[in-house]
Tab-separated table of C-alpha atoms in Angstrom:
chain	number	residue	atom	x	y	z
A	1	MET	CA	99.551	75.451	153.471
A	2	SER	CA	99.430	74.573	157.164
A	3	PRO	CA	97.468	76.749	159.590
A	4	ALA	CA	100.704	77.695	161.331
A	5	ARG	CA	102.315	78.948	158.124
A	6	ARG	CA	99.229	80.976	157.219
A	7	VAL	CA	100.020	83.521	159.914
A	8	ALA	CA	103.287	84.540	158.240
A	9	ALA	CA	103.354	87.991	156.610
A	10	TRP	CA	104.616	88.485	153.084
A	11	THR	CA	107.196	91.211	152.337
A	12	THR	CA	106.466	94.017	149.889
A	13	ALA	CA	107.754	94.030	146.301
A	14	ALA	CA	107.129	97.703	145.661
A	15	LEU	CA	110.766	98.822	145.839
A	16	ALA	CA	111.898	96.012	143.592
A	17	ALA	CA	109.240	96.878	141.074
A	18	LEU	CA	110.264	100.514	141.058
A	19	ALA	CA	113.910	99.568	140.632
A	20	MET	CA	112.987	97.547	137.565
A	21	GLY	CA	111.016	100.477	136.177
A	22	VAL	CA	107.686	98.708	136.674
A	23	ALA	CA	104.873	100.659	138.299
A	24	SER	CA	103.194	98.705	141.090
A	25	PRO	CA	99.416	98.685	141.146
A	26	THR	CA	98.083	101.087	143.742
A	27	PRO	CA	94.817	100.614	145.607
A	28	ALA	CA	92.423	103.475	146.259
A	29	ALA	CA	93.861	105.857	148.810
A	30	ALA	CA	91.028	106.537	151.169
A	31	ASP	CA	87.584	105.552	152.199
A	32	PRO	CA	85.300	104.260	149.442
A	33	SER	CA	86.070	100.690	150.426
A	34	THR	CA	86.249	100.964	154.191
A	35	PRO	CA	87.299	97.479	155.364
A	36	ALA	CA	84.825	95.374	157.302
A	37	THR	CA	86.451	93.370	160.073
A	38	TYR	CA	84.404	90.238	160.597
A	39	PRO	CA	84.061	88.391	163.911
A	40	ALA	CA	84.610	84.634	163.871
A	41	ALA	CA	80.878	83.837	164.129
A	42	SER	CA	79.862	85.634	160.939
A	43	SER	CA	79.187	85.258	157.248
A	44	ALA	CA	77.436	87.088	154.457
A	45	THR	CA	74.231	85.763	152.914
A	46	ARG	CA	73.268	86.685	149.362
A	47	VAL	CA	70.173	85.812	147.362
A	48	SER	CA	68.621	86.392	143.961
A	49	ALA	CA	64.834	86.381	144.259
A	50	LEU	CA	61.651	88.378	144.714
A	51	PHE	CA	60.685	89.656	148.156
A	52	PHE	CA	58.040	91.962	149.601
A	53	ASP	CA	58.132	94.721	152.154
A	54	THR	CA	55.384	95.680	154.526
A	55	CYS	CA	55.285	98.075	157.438
A	56	THR	CA	54.613	95.568	160.228
A	57	ALA	CA	56.380	92.222	160.233
A	58	PRO	CA	53.721	89.663	159.221
A	59	SER	CA	52.493	86.962	161.539
A	60	LEU	CA	54.113	83.561	161.179
A	61	THR	CA	50.688	82.239	160.173
A	62	GLY	CA	50.537	84.765	157.355
A	63	LEU	CA	54.031	83.886	156.190
A	64	ALA	CA	53.163	80.192	156.206
A	65	ALA	CA	50.079	80.904	154.076
A	66	TRP	CA	52.156	82.810	151.532
A	67	LYS	CA	55.053	80.342	151.413
A	68	GLY	CA	55.030	78.388	148.157
A	69	ARG	CA	51.875	80.122	146.954
A	70	SER	CA	53.182	83.656	146.414
A	71	PRO	CA	56.089	84.458	144.090
A	72	TYR	CA	58.068	85.854	147.030
A	73	ALA	CA	60.959	84.184	148.848
A	74	GLY	CA	61.814	86.981	151.280
A	75	VAL	CA	60.375	89.752	153.421
A	76	ASN	CA	61.787	92.973	154.803
A	77	ILE	CA	61.699	93.819	158.501
A	78	TYR	CA	61.664	97.382	159.848
A	79	PHE	CA	63.847	96.563	162.816
A	80	GLY	CA	64.635	100.010	164.226
A	81	GLY	CA	65.087	103.759	163.844
A	82	ARG	CA	63.532	106.840	165.469
A	83	ASN	CA	61.276	107.384	162.445
A	84	ARG	CA	59.924	103.844	162.282
A	85	ALA	CA	56.182	104.338	161.892
A	86	CYS	CA	54.719	100.919	162.642
A	87	THR	CA	54.598	98.975	165.857
A	88	GLN	CA	56.181	95.547	165.608
A	89	PRO	CA	54.273	93.127	167.836
A	90	ASN	CA	55.623	90.106	165.949
A	91	LEU	CA	59.256	91.114	165.540
A	92	THR	CA	61.299	89.199	168.115
A	93	ALA	CA	64.366	86.975	167.979
A	94	ALA	CA	62.027	83.973	168.117
A	95	TRP	CA	60.063	85.327	165.124
A	96	VAL	CA	63.327	85.772	163.178
A	97	ARG	CA	64.322	82.167	163.896
A	98	SER	CA	60.890	80.839	162.955
A	99	ALA	CA	60.568	82.919	159.779
A	100	THR	CA	64.022	81.791	158.683
A	101	ALA	CA	63.245	78.161	159.521
A	102	GLY	CA	60.096	78.567	157.424
A	103	GLY	CA	62.253	79.293	154.381
A	104	TRP	CA	62.084	83.108	154.266
A	105	PHE	CA	65.121	85.322	153.835
A	106	LEU	CA	65.033	88.690	155.606
A	107	VAL	CA	65.927	92.193	154.401
A	108	PRO	CA	66.562	94.278	157.561
A	109	THR	CA	65.462	97.912	157.089
A	110	TYR	CA	66.252	100.767	159.483
A	111	MET	CA	64.127	103.936	159.448
A	112	GLY	CA	66.526	106.386	161.082
A	113	ASP	CA	66.761	110.143	160.849
A	114	GLN	CA	65.835	111.606	157.474
A	115	PRO	CA	67.303	114.498	155.446
A	116	PHE	CA	66.044	117.947	156.438
A	117	CYS	CA	64.942	118.342	152.799
A	118	ILE	CA	62.758	115.219	152.718
A	119	PHE	CA	59.478	115.244	150.796
A	120	GLY	CA	57.390	114.225	153.784
A	121	THR	CA	56.704	114.758	157.452
A	122	LYS	CA	59.142	112.571	159.361
A	123	THR	CA	59.856	114.028	162.801
A	124	TYR	CA	63.554	113.318	163.202
A	125	ARG	CA	65.840	114.887	160.604
A	126	PHE	CA	69.510	115.631	160.055
A	127	THR	CA	71.168	118.654	158.480
A	128	ALA	CA	74.531	118.994	156.797
A	129	ALA	CA	75.959	119.935	160.217
A	130	THR	CA	74.457	116.955	162.077
A	131	ALA	CA	74.526	114.305	159.332
A	132	ALA	CA	77.819	112.711	160.397
A	133	ALA	CA	76.792	112.330	164.030
A	134	ARG	CA	73.356	110.984	163.130
A	135	GLY	CA	74.739	108.524	160.607
A	136	ALA	CA	77.178	107.145	163.176
A	137	ALA	CA	74.526	107.011	165.911
A	138	ASP	CA	71.964	105.303	163.687
A	139	GLY	CA	74.575	102.814	162.512
A	140	ALA	CA	75.553	101.905	166.080
A	141	ASP	CA	71.905	101.568	167.108
A	142	ALA	CA	71.140	99.423	164.066
A	143	VAL	CA	73.974	97.033	164.971
A	144	ALA	CA	72.701	96.708	168.547
A	145	LYS	CA	69.134	96.037	167.437
A	146	ALA	CA	70.255	93.585	164.760
A	147	ARG	CA	72.271	91.604	167.294
A	148	ALA	CA	69.292	91.494	169.668
A	149	LEU	CA	67.211	89.888	166.908
A	150	GLY	CA	69.885	87.319	166.055
A	151	LEU	CA	70.976	88.980	162.810
A	152	LEU	CA	74.644	88.034	162.727
A	153	PRO	CA	77.671	90.019	161.545
A	154	GLY	CA	77.970	89.695	157.792
A	155	SER	CA	74.284	90.626	157.483
A	156	ALA	CA	73.371	93.577	155.288
A	157	LEU	CA	71.392	96.290	157.113
A	158	TYR	CA	69.598	98.820	154.899
A	159	ALA	CA	69.163	102.462	155.906
A	160	ASP	CA	65.857	103.834	154.592
A	161	VAL	CA	66.556	107.292	153.085
A	162	GLU	CA	63.286	108.639	151.720
A	163	HIS	CA	62.891	110.840	148.634
A	164	TYR	CA	64.209	114.381	149.104
A	165	ASP	CA	64.638	117.716	147.344
A	166	ARG	CA	68.078	117.685	145.730
A	167	ALA	CA	67.743	121.394	144.911
A	168	ALA	CA	67.764	122.394	148.588
A	169	ALA	CA	71.139	123.895	149.551
A	170	GLY	CA	73.294	121.387	151.422
A	171	CYS	CA	70.871	118.512	150.964
A	172	THR	CA	73.013	116.276	148.771
A	173	THR	CA	76.042	116.822	151.007
A	174	ALA	CA	74.000	115.940	154.070
A	175	VAL	CA	72.736	112.670	152.571
A	176	ARG	CA	76.162	111.587	151.369
A	177	THR	CA	77.686	112.344	154.773
A	178	TYR	CA	74.969	110.465	156.657
A	179	VAL	CA	75.318	107.401	154.432
A	180	SER	CA	79.114	107.464	154.718
A	181	GLU	CA	79.014	107.451	158.519
A	182	TRP	CA	76.256	104.822	158.543
A	183	THR	CA	78.529	102.658	156.400
A	184	ARG	CA	81.580	103.172	158.627
A	185	ALA	CA	79.611	102.378	161.785
A	186	LEU	CA	78.301	99.102	160.348
A	187	HIS	CA	81.690	98.098	158.985
A	188	ARG	CA	83.324	98.595	162.371
A	189	SER	CA	81.055	95.848	163.720
A	190	GLY	CA	81.329	93.503	160.747
A	191	TYR	CA	77.994	94.276	159.058
A	192	LEU	CA	77.407	95.204	155.426
A	193	ALA	CA	75.871	98.619	154.807
A	194	GLY	CA	72.916	98.926	152.454
A	195	VAL	CA	70.791	101.948	151.534
A	196	TYR	CA	67.189	102.172	150.318
A	197	ALA	CA	66.708	105.313	148.220
A	198	HIS	CA	64.607	106.884	145.484
A	199	GLN	CA	65.966	106.644	141.940
A	200	ASP	CA	65.837	110.422	141.454
A	201	SER	CA	67.428	111.512	144.750
A	202	GLY	CA	69.463	109.106	146.888
A	203	VAL	CA	70.408	106.686	144.125
A	204	ARG	CA	71.422	109.517	141.818
A	205	ASP	CA	73.549	111.261	144.481
A	206	LEU	CA	75.249	108.115	145.780
A	207	ALA	CA	76.025	107.027	142.224
A	208	ALA	CA	77.664	110.399	141.568
A	209	SER	CA	79.894	110.011	144.653
A	210	TYR	CA	80.667	106.314	144.027
A	211	LEU	CA	84.382	106.929	143.448
A	212	SER	CA	84.821	109.548	146.166
A	213	THR	CA	88.046	109.191	148.151
A	214	THR	CA	86.574	110.836	151.239
A	215	LEU	CA	83.182	109.163	151.606
A	216	ALA	CA	82.647	105.529	152.529
A	217	ARG	CA	80.728	103.770	149.783
A	218	PRO	CA	77.742	101.628	150.867
A	219	ASP	CA	77.971	97.950	149.989
A	220	ALA	CA	74.512	97.637	148.441
A	221	ILE	CA	71.817	99.868	146.978
A	222	TRP	CA	68.044	99.276	147.024
A	223	MET	CA	66.290	101.533	144.530
A	224	ALA	CA	62.667	102.656	144.646
A	225	ARG	CA	61.216	102.943	141.140
A	226	TRP	CA	57.575	101.953	140.743
A	227	ASP	CA	57.579	101.018	137.069
A	228	ASN	CA	56.487	97.383	137.532
A	229	VAL	CA	59.747	96.160	135.990
A	230	ALA	CA	61.455	93.623	138.249
A	231	THR	CA	65.123	94.026	137.329
A	232	THR	CA	68.411	94.836	139.037
A	233	VAL	CA	70.090	96.132	135.855
A	234	ASN	CA	69.695	98.995	133.402
A	235	TRP	CA	68.669	101.548	135.989
A	236	PRO	CA	68.396	105.144	134.741
A	237	THR	CA	70.378	106.790	137.573
A	238	ALA	CA	72.991	104.137	138.435
A	239	GLY	CA	74.903	102.440	135.619
A	240	ASN	CA	75.435	98.699	135.579
A	241	GLY	CA	79.092	99.116	136.576
A	242	LEU	CA	78.075	100.484	139.991
A	243	TRP	CA	77.196	98.022	142.782
A	244	ALA	CA	77.689	95.369	140.151
A	245	GLU	CA	78.386	92.168	142.123
A	246	TRP	CA	75.360	90.907	144.081
A	247	GLN	CA	74.765	94.432	145.436
A	248	ARG	CA	71.369	95.535	144.130
A	249	ALA	CA	67.680	95.486	144.976
A	250	LYS	CA	64.726	97.281	143.474
A	251	GLN	CA	61.284	98.159	144.788
A	252	TYR	CA	59.355	97.975	141.523
A	253	ARG	CA	55.729	98.244	142.699
A	254	GLY	CA	54.315	100.399	145.474
A	255	ASP	CA	51.500	99.963	147.991
A	256	HIS	CA	48.959	97.346	146.943
A	257	ASN	CA	47.113	94.367	148.372
A	258	GLU	CA	47.926	90.775	147.499
A	259	THR	CA	46.170	87.642	148.708
A	260	TRP	CA	47.816	84.240	148.882
A	261	GLY	CA	46.604	81.195	150.788
A	262	GLY	CA	43.593	83.186	151.936
A	263	VAL	CA	45.730	85.839	153.670
A	264	THR	CA	45.750	89.439	152.396
A	265	MET	CA	48.650	91.831	153.044
A	266	ASN	CA	49.380	95.385	151.937
A	267	ILE	CA	52.857	95.284	150.445
A	268	ASP	CA	55.439	96.749	148.112
A	269	SER	CA	57.025	94.318	145.638
A	270	ASP	CA	60.796	93.998	145.288
A	271	ILE	CA	63.563	92.065	143.600
A	272	ILE	CA	67.056	91.534	144.970
A	273	ARG	CA	70.340	90.161	143.790
A	274	GLY	CA	72.382	91.047	146.799
A	275	PRO	CA	73.132	90.624	150.494
A	276	VAL	CA	70.490	90.031	153.147
A	277	ALA	CA	70.398	88.937	156.798
A	278	THR	CA	72.482	86.047	158.105
A	279	VAL	CA	70.740	83.910	160.726
A	280	ALA	CA	72.047	80.713	162.337
A	281	ARG	CA	69.987	77.548	161.790
A	282	PRO	CA	69.586	74.672	164.289
A	283	TYR	CA	70.666	71.115	163.472
A	284	ARG	CA	71.455	67.983	165.481
A	285	VAL	CA	74.874	66.443	166.159
A	286	THR	CA	74.746	62.902	164.741
A	287	SER	CA	78.153	61.577	165.834
A	288	SER	CA	78.227	58.517	168.118
A	289	GLY	CA	80.432	60.323	170.622
A	290	SER	CA	81.399	63.932	171.290
A	291	LEU	CA	82.172	66.005	168.186
A	292	ASN	CA	85.323	68.109	168.093
A	293	VAL	CA	84.990	71.804	167.247
A	294	ARG	CA	88.037	73.184	165.469
A	295	SER	CA	89.314	76.659	164.616
A	296	GLY	CA	89.321	75.878	160.884
A	297	PRO	CA	87.758	73.420	158.417
A	298	SER	CA	90.270	70.603	158.876
A	299	SER	CA	91.574	68.254	161.549
A	300	ALA	CA	94.900	70.090	161.180
A	301	TYR	CA	93.386	73.036	163.045
A	302	PRO	CA	93.371	73.100	166.874
A	303	ILE	CA	90.434	71.747	168.851
A	304	ILE	CA	88.643	74.652	170.539
A	305	GLY	CA	85.636	72.823	171.989
A	306	SER	CA	83.320	69.845	171.666
A	307	LEU	CA	79.620	69.067	171.213
A	308	ALA	CA	77.717	66.202	172.785
A	309	SER	CA	76.121	63.571	170.591
A	310	GLY	CA	72.469	64.447	169.966
A	311	SER	CA	72.880	68.062	171.000
A	312	THR	CA	71.608	71.002	168.958
A	313	VAL	CA	74.174	73.043	167.054
A	314	SER	CA	73.535	76.418	165.410
A	315	VAL	CA	75.051	76.508	161.924
A	316	ILE	CA	75.852	79.852	160.282
A	317	CYS	CA	77.288	78.724	156.947
A	318	GLN	CA	79.291	76.018	155.210
A	319	ALA	CA	82.870	75.927	153.913
A	320	ARG	CA	84.990	73.583	151.839
A	321	GLY	CA	87.640	71.744	153.872
A	322	GLN	CA	89.209	68.387	154.604
A	323	LEU	CA	87.429	65.297	153.303
A	324	VAL	CA	85.799	63.403	156.157
A	325	GLY	CA	83.984	60.255	155.094
A	326	THR	CA	81.827	61.203	152.110
A	327	THR	CA	81.990	64.991	152.443
A	328	SER	CA	84.496	67.841	152.370
A	329	VAL	CA	81.906	70.286	153.723
A	330	TRP	CA	82.479	71.826	157.140
A	331	ASP	CA	79.925	73.814	159.116
A	332	ARG	CA	80.776	77.113	160.794
A	333	ILE	CA	78.803	77.300	164.014
A	334	SER	CA	77.639	80.077	166.313
A	335	THR	CA	80.756	79.863	168.509
A	336	GLY	CA	82.895	80.683	165.471
A	337	GLY	CA	84.397	77.192	165.219
A	338	TYR	CA	84.002	74.470	162.588
A	339	VAL	CA	82.663	70.913	162.678
A	340	SER	CA	82.628	68.354	159.897
A	341	ASP	CA	79.240	68.271	158.197
A	342	ARG	CA	79.449	64.470	158.211
A	343	TYR	CA	78.287	64.569	161.816
A	344	VAL	CA	75.517	67.179	161.496
A	345	SER	CA	71.899	66.565	160.428
A	346	THR	CA	71.958	68.909	157.426
A	347	PRO	CA	70.063	67.656	154.353
A	348	SER	CA	73.125	66.396	152.463
A	349	THR	CA	75.960	64.096	153.574
A	350	THR	CA	78.063	64.717	150.460
A	351	THR	CA	77.820	68.388	149.497
A	352	PHE	CA	76.489	71.816	150.513
A	353	SER	CA	72.951	71.965	151.852
A	354	ALA	CA	70.394	74.623	150.969
A	355	PRO	CA	69.283	76.878	152.562
A	356	LEU	CA	72.696	77.172	154.229
A	357	GLN	CA	75.042	79.558	152.432
A	358	ARG	CA	78.696	79.205	151.569
A	359	CYS	CA	80.686	81.073	154.225
A	360	SER	CA	81.877	84.371	152.788
A	361	TYR	CA	83.536	87.550	154.011
A	362	PRO	CA	82.964	90.291	151.430
A	363	GLY	CA	85.313	93.173	150.806
A	364	GLN	CA	84.976	95.911	148.218
A	365	ILE	CA	87.350	96.162	145.267
A	366	THR	CA	89.554	99.091	146.191
A	367	ILE	CA	90.331	100.622	142.805
A	368	GLY	CA	88.029	102.393	140.404
A	369	THR	CA	88.808	100.196	137.398
A	370	PRO	CA	87.919	96.525	136.829
A	371	VAL	CA	90.175	93.829	138.302
A	372	ASN	CA	90.657	90.499	136.529
A	373	THR	CA	89.496	87.295	138.152
A	374	ARG	CA	91.321	84.072	137.326
A	375	THR	CA	90.930	80.313	137.350
A	376	GLY	CA	93.595	79.900	140.040
A	377	PRO	CA	95.623	81.855	142.614
A	378	GLY	CA	98.082	83.618	140.331
A	379	THR	CA	98.611	85.776	137.296
A	380	THR	CA	99.657	82.752	135.225
A	381	TYR	CA	96.124	81.365	135.418
A	382	ALA	CA	93.564	82.204	132.749
A	383	VAL	CA	91.372	85.272	133.128
A	384	ASN	CA	87.756	84.189	133.616
A	385	GLY	CA	86.034	87.473	134.397
A	386	SER	CA	86.443	90.741	136.243
A	387	LEU	CA	85.178	92.675	139.230
A	388	GLN	CA	84.233	96.323	138.823
A	389	GLY	CA	85.675	98.951	141.116
A	390	GLY	CA	83.624	98.989	144.318
A	391	ALA	CA	82.160	95.554	143.635
A	392	LEU	CA	81.851	93.148	146.546
A	393	ALA	CA	84.319	90.277	146.418
A	394	TYR	CA	82.558	87.498	148.338
A	395	VAL	CA	85.678	85.818	149.730
A	396	ALA	CA	85.304	82.146	150.696
A	397	CYS	CA	88.928	81.298	151.496
A	398	GLN	CA	92.527	82.432	150.969
A	399	LYS	CA	95.671	80.812	149.587
A	400	ALA	CA	99.236	81.782	148.674
A	401	GLY	CA	99.894	82.521	145.012
A	402	THR	CA	101.624	84.977	142.705
A	403	LEU	CA	103.081	88.075	144.367
A	404	VAL	CA	101.002	91.170	143.530
A	405	ALA	CA	102.536	94.353	144.960
A	406	SER	CA	102.667	93.725	148.718
A	407	THR	CA	100.970	90.315	149.017
A	408	ARG	CA	100.986	86.721	147.835
A	409	VAL	CA	97.523	86.139	149.262
A	410	TRP	CA	94.791	85.302	146.778
A	411	ASN	CA	91.080	85.060	147.505
A	412	GLN	CA	88.863	82.322	146.181
A	413	LEU	CA	85.384	83.735	145.789
A	414	VAL	CA	82.067	82.001	146.266
A	415	GLY	CA	81.558	80.510	142.817
A	416	GLY	CA	85.216	79.574	142.374
A	417	ARG	CA	86.913	82.591	140.790
A	418	TRP	CA	90.169	83.958	142.214
A	419	VAL	CA	91.313	87.556	142.758
A	420	SER	CA	94.456	88.987	144.326
A	421	ASP	CA	93.817	90.059	147.906
A	422	TYR	CA	95.739	93.261	147.204
A	423	TYR	CA	92.635	94.730	145.581
A	424	VAL	CA	90.126	93.654	148.261
A	425	SER	CA	89.306	95.768	151.314
A	426	ASN	CA	89.758	93.579	154.334
A	427	MET	CA	92.011	93.613	157.368
A	428	SER	CA	95.283	93.411	155.459
A	429	ASN	CA	96.774	93.769	151.995
A	430	THR	CA	99.994	92.047	153.037
A	431	THR	CA	98.862	88.837	154.760
A	432	TYR	CA	95.869	86.689	155.626
A	433	SER	CA	92.738	88.231	157.102
A	434	ALA	CA	90.960	86.403	159.919
A	435	PRO	CA	88.415	84.881	160.131
A	436	VAL	CA	88.717	83.846	156.458
A	437	PRO	CA	89.905	80.207	156.393
A	438	GLY	CA	92.660	78.788	154.234
A	439	CYS	CA	91.634	77.108	150.992
A	440	PRO	CA	91.975	73.319	151.074
């Protein structure tokens, strides 16, 4: 489908379905799957690996010593919050770029206000009456601080909610309200909302409100359970059907020292299969002349700029598009436009290049029951899996297919499966949702 035709809206089939006596599928009515509206220069990044968290961001020398010697591929960063305990002499935008260039993924962690019923002594706390305002304020501050560090929209930012007394009157309500407003604030700016919580307090309470129609559901959960079992499944207080699609992390070992490459750090150990920070990576333009920047991954899209030969270009992610020379890969750059990967110094000239991610724009599944995924964009294609209610659909591109309720739009997910856009929380359930590109 041409870029021009992609802007056309599709008419609803609900009345026709009712007239035929067929009940149309109905998405969830309210807020569990608050849509995230993504800016053009954005993408999610997801990983499956071990990482460690430590109070102060390590020196780049320390990270270099641990790289390839330790079992860890990522590190958390406490990037903000009124209750952040440690100074951060290393944590700058330059450090973020260098740590990422050194092969580390980042798990941004925000130590904001804590529940009034916390087991601990944190100074700044919220009550049931102030939880909504504090959640919104912390979310807005987290977005501002993330942007200052170069953590792009599509990144997951994790609110640290420490262990608390669930028996205290109003405590559970306060936590759920805070997390809901944190989630809404991040979604308004195109970020994914994560939460770090104890298995016996925050995880338990957020799992119990997972299908609420009045509270915004966080996109990812990071559980603290120090049992030395590195797994993202079979948790005692959150069943495997909750946060089921690249949406989980676990802190499985608490404070201890580890030494790698002659450098000792005091850390917690973690495992993740979920979203982390998105950071642009620098490459060189290799074309002989100026390189056109287009609004989509094909020469059919309008030219919106150009890059000089030999110049540095910041690449966010990669998408499938028009074949150019030996590759159909296109690079989404920091301006939001696309350039053919044939003319960029990424490691591969034929396919996707690690550590760059596939461009994706996740939305939650909006109903409480599983939704089938298929081998193509329509209900006539074979079922090849399902997505649980509330799961993140990591959308790579969109294409017209079988009419489902109010839309013919289907989403191809990272990994190749297809799901009707009607069940995915994004900007529209009737037409295409920018900045998701069309599928080639």
